[in-house]
Coordinates of C-alpha atoms in Angstrom, one line a residue:
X347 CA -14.3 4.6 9.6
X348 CA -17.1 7.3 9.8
X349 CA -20.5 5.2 9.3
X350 CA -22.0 8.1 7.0
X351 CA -18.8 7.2 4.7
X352 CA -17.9 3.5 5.1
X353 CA -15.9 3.3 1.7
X354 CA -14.1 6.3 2.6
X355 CA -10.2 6.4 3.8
X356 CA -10.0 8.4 7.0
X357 CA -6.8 8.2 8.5
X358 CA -3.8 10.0 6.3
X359 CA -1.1 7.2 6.5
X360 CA -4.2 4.5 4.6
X361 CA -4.5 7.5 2.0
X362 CA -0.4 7.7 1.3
X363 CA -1.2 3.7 0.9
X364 CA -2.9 4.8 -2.7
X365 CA 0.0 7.3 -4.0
X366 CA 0.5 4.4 -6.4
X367 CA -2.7 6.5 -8.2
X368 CA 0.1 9.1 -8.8
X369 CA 1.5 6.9 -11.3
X370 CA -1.2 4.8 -13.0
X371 CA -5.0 5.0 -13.0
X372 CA -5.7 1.5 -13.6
X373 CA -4.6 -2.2 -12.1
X374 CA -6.2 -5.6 -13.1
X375 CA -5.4 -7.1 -10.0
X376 CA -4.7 -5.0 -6.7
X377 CA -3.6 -6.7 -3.4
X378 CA -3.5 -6.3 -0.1
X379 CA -1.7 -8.2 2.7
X380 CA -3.1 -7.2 6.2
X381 CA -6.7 -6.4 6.3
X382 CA -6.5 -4.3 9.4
X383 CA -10.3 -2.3 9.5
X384 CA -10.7 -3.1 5.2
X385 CA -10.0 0.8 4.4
X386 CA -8.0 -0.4 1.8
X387 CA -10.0 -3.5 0.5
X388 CA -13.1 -1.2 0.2
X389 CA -11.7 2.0 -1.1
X390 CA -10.1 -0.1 -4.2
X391 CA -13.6 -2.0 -4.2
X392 CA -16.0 0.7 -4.5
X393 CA -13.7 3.1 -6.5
X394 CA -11.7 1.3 -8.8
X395 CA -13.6 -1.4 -10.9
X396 CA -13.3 -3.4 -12.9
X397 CA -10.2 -4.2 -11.2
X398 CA -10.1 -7.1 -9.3
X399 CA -9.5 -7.1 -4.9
X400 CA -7.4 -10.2 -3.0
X401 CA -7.1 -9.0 1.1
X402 CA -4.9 -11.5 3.0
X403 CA -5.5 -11.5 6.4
X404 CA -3.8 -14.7 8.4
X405 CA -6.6 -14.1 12.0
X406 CA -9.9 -15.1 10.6
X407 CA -11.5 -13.0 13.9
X408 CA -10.4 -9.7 11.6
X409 CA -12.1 -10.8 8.7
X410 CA -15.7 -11.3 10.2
X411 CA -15.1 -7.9 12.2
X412 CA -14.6 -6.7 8.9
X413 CA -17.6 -7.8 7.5
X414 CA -20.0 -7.6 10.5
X415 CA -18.7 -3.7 12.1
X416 CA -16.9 -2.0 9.1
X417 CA -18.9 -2.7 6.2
X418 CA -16.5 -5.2 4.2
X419 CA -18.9 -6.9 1.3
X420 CA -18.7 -10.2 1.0
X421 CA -16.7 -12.5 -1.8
X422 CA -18.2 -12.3 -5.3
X423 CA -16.3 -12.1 -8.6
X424 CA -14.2 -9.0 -7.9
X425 CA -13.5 -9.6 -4.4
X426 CA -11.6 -12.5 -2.7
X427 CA -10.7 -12.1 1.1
X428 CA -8.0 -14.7 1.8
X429 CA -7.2 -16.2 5.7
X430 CA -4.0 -16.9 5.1
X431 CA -0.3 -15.8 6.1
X432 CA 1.1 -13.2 3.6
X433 CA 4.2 -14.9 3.3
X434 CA 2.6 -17.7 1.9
X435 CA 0.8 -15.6 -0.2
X436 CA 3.8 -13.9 -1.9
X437 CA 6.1 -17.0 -2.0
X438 CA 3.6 -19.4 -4.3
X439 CA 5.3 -19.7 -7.4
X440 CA 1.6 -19.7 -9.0
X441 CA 1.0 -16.3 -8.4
X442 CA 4.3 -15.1 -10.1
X443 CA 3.6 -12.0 -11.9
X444 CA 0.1 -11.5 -11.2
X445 CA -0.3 -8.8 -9.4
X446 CA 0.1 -5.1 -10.4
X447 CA -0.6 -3.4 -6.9
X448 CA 0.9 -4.8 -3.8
X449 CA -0.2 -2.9 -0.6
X450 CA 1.7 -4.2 2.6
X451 CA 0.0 -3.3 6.2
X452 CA 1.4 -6.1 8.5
X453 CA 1.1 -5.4 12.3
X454 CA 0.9 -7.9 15.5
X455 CA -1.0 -7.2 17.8
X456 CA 1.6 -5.4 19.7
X457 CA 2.7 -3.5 16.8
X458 CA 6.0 -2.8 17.3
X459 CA 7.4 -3.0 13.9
X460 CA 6.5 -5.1 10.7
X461 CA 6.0 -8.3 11.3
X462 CA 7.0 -9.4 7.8
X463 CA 10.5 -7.8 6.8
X464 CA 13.3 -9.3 5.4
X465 CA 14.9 -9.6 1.9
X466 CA 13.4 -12.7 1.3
X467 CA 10.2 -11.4 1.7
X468 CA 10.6 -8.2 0.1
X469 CA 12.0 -10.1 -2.8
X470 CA 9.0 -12.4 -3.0
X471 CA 6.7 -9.8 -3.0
X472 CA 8.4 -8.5 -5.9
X473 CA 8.1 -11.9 -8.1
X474 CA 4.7 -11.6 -7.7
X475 CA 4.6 -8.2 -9.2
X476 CA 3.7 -7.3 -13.2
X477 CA 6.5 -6.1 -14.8
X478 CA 5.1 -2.4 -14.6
X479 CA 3.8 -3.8 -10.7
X480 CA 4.5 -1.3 -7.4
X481 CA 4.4 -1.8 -3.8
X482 CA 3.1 0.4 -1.2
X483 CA 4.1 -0.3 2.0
X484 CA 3.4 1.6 5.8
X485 CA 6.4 1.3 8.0
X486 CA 5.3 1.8 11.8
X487 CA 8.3 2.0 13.8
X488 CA 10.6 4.1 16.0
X489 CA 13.1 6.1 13.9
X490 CA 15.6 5.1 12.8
X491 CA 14.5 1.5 12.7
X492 CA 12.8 3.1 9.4
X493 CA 15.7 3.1 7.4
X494 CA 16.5 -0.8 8.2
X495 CA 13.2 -1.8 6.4
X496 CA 13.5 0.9 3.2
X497 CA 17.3 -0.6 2.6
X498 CA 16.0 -4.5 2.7
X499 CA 13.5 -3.2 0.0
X500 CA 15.7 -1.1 -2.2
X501 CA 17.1 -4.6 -2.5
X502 CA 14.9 -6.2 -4.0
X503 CA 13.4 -3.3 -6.1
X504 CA 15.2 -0.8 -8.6
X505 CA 13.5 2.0 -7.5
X506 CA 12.2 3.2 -4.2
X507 CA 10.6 6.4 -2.8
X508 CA 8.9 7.4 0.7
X509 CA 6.5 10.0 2.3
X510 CA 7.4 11.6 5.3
X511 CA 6.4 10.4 8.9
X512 CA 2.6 11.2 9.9
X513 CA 0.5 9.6 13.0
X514 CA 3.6 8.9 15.4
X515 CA 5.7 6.8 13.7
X516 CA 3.9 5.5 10.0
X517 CA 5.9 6.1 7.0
X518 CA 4.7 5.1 3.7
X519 CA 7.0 3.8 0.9
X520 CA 6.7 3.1 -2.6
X521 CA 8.6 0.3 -4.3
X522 CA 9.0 0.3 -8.1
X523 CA 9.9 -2.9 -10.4
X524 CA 10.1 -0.4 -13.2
X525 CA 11.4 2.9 -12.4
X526 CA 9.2 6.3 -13.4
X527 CA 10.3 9.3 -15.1
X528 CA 10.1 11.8 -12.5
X529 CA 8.3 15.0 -13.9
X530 CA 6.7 16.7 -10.5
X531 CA 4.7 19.4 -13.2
X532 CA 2.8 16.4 -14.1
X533 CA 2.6 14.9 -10.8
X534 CA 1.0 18.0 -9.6
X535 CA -1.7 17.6 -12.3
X536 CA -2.2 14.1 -11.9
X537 CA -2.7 14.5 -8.3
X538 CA -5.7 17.5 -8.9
X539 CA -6.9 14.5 -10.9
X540 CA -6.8 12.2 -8.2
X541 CA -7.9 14.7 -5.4
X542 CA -11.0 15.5 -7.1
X543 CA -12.1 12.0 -8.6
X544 CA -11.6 10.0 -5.3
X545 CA -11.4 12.8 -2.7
X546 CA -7.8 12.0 -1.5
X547 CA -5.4 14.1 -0.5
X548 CA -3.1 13.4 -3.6
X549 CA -0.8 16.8 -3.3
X550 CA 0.4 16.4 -0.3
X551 CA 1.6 13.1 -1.6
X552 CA 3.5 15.0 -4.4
X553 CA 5.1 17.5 -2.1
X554 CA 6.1 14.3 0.5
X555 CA 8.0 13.1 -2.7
X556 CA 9.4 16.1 -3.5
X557 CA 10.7 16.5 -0.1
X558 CA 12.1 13.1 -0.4
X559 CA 14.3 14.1 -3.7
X560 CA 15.5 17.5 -1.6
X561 CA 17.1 15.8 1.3
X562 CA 18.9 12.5 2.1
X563 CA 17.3 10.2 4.5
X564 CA 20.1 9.9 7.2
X565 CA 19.4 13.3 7.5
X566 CA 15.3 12.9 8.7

């Protein structure tokens, strides 16, 4: 975080968290399991109201560093920071189709590999997706433990997409439960949009997916 910009995203993998932008420019309800420094929760806060913010974050120690050393506001109507584990979150039945963003950041603090990752989960998170709902997710892990992870979630969503590798070893997927029409022209354009309304670096999102359609992943 730089403390002239605390709403800001710095690092380039928590930007590719936001190519959902590419495809929508609103969300009643936007999630995110693993609080990590609040990037995410504060970005989507400040930039993008009236929607509404949940953060689950299972170790309550990250949520008061949060809020006394990077800046994260405190609850009010908009906001909601949850200490809970994710897979709790996802698997209530209540929240079934609730939720039209789903960002997933989930790390120990060894952070070898996600510590969430199966079918069952992916398929929860899912169920708790709008019917027009997407997933971001950051895969941090050695190559080509990569692949394992993106072929759990192309099971449980019709449509999946990923950005290639940045900052030793994060890459960034997008799960769709209702697949896009493809048109890079507009992409493009949408991204300039997004670029110069919220500063990120939205092209580079466009050619990552464009690299993605060129070649087959066994071949990264």
């Amino acid at each position: 975080m730089r403390i002239d910009q605390p709403n800001s995203i710095e690092l380039e993998y928590v930007q590719q968290m936001m190519m959902w932008l590419l495809f929508r420019d609103d969300a009643a309800h936007i999630v995110q399991l693993g609080l990590g420094a609040a990037a995410l929760t504060k970005f989507c806060y400040h930039h993008l109201a009236p929607s509404r913010i949940t953060a689950v974050e299972l170790n309550p120690e990250v949520i008061q560093a949060c809020r006394s050393h990077f800046a994260l506001p405190n609850d009010d109507d908009r906001l909601k920071v949850l200490s809970m584990d994710a897979a709790d979150y996802v698997k209530d039945f209540s929240r079934r189709r609730s939720v039209d963003i789903l960002q997933v950041d989930l790390y120990d603090a060894k952070a070898h590999s996600p510590v969430l990752s199966s079918e069952a989960f992916y398929g929860a998170c899912a169920n708790i997706l709008s019917r027009t709902g997407m997933m971001t997710i950051n895969l941090y892990c050695d190559w080509p433990e990569h692949l394992a992870h993106i072929r759990m979630i192309e099971n449980a969503f019709p449509a999946v997409a990923w950005l290639p590798e940045v900052h030793d070893g994060n890459m960034v997927a997008i799960a769709f439960k209702q697949p896009p029409s493809i048109d890079f022209e507009a992409l493009y354009a949408r991204a300039e949009d997004v670029s110069a309304a919220f500063g990120l670096h939205a092209q580079s999102w466009v050619a990552g997916l464009y690299s993605w359609m060129s070649q087959d992943i066994g071949e990264a």
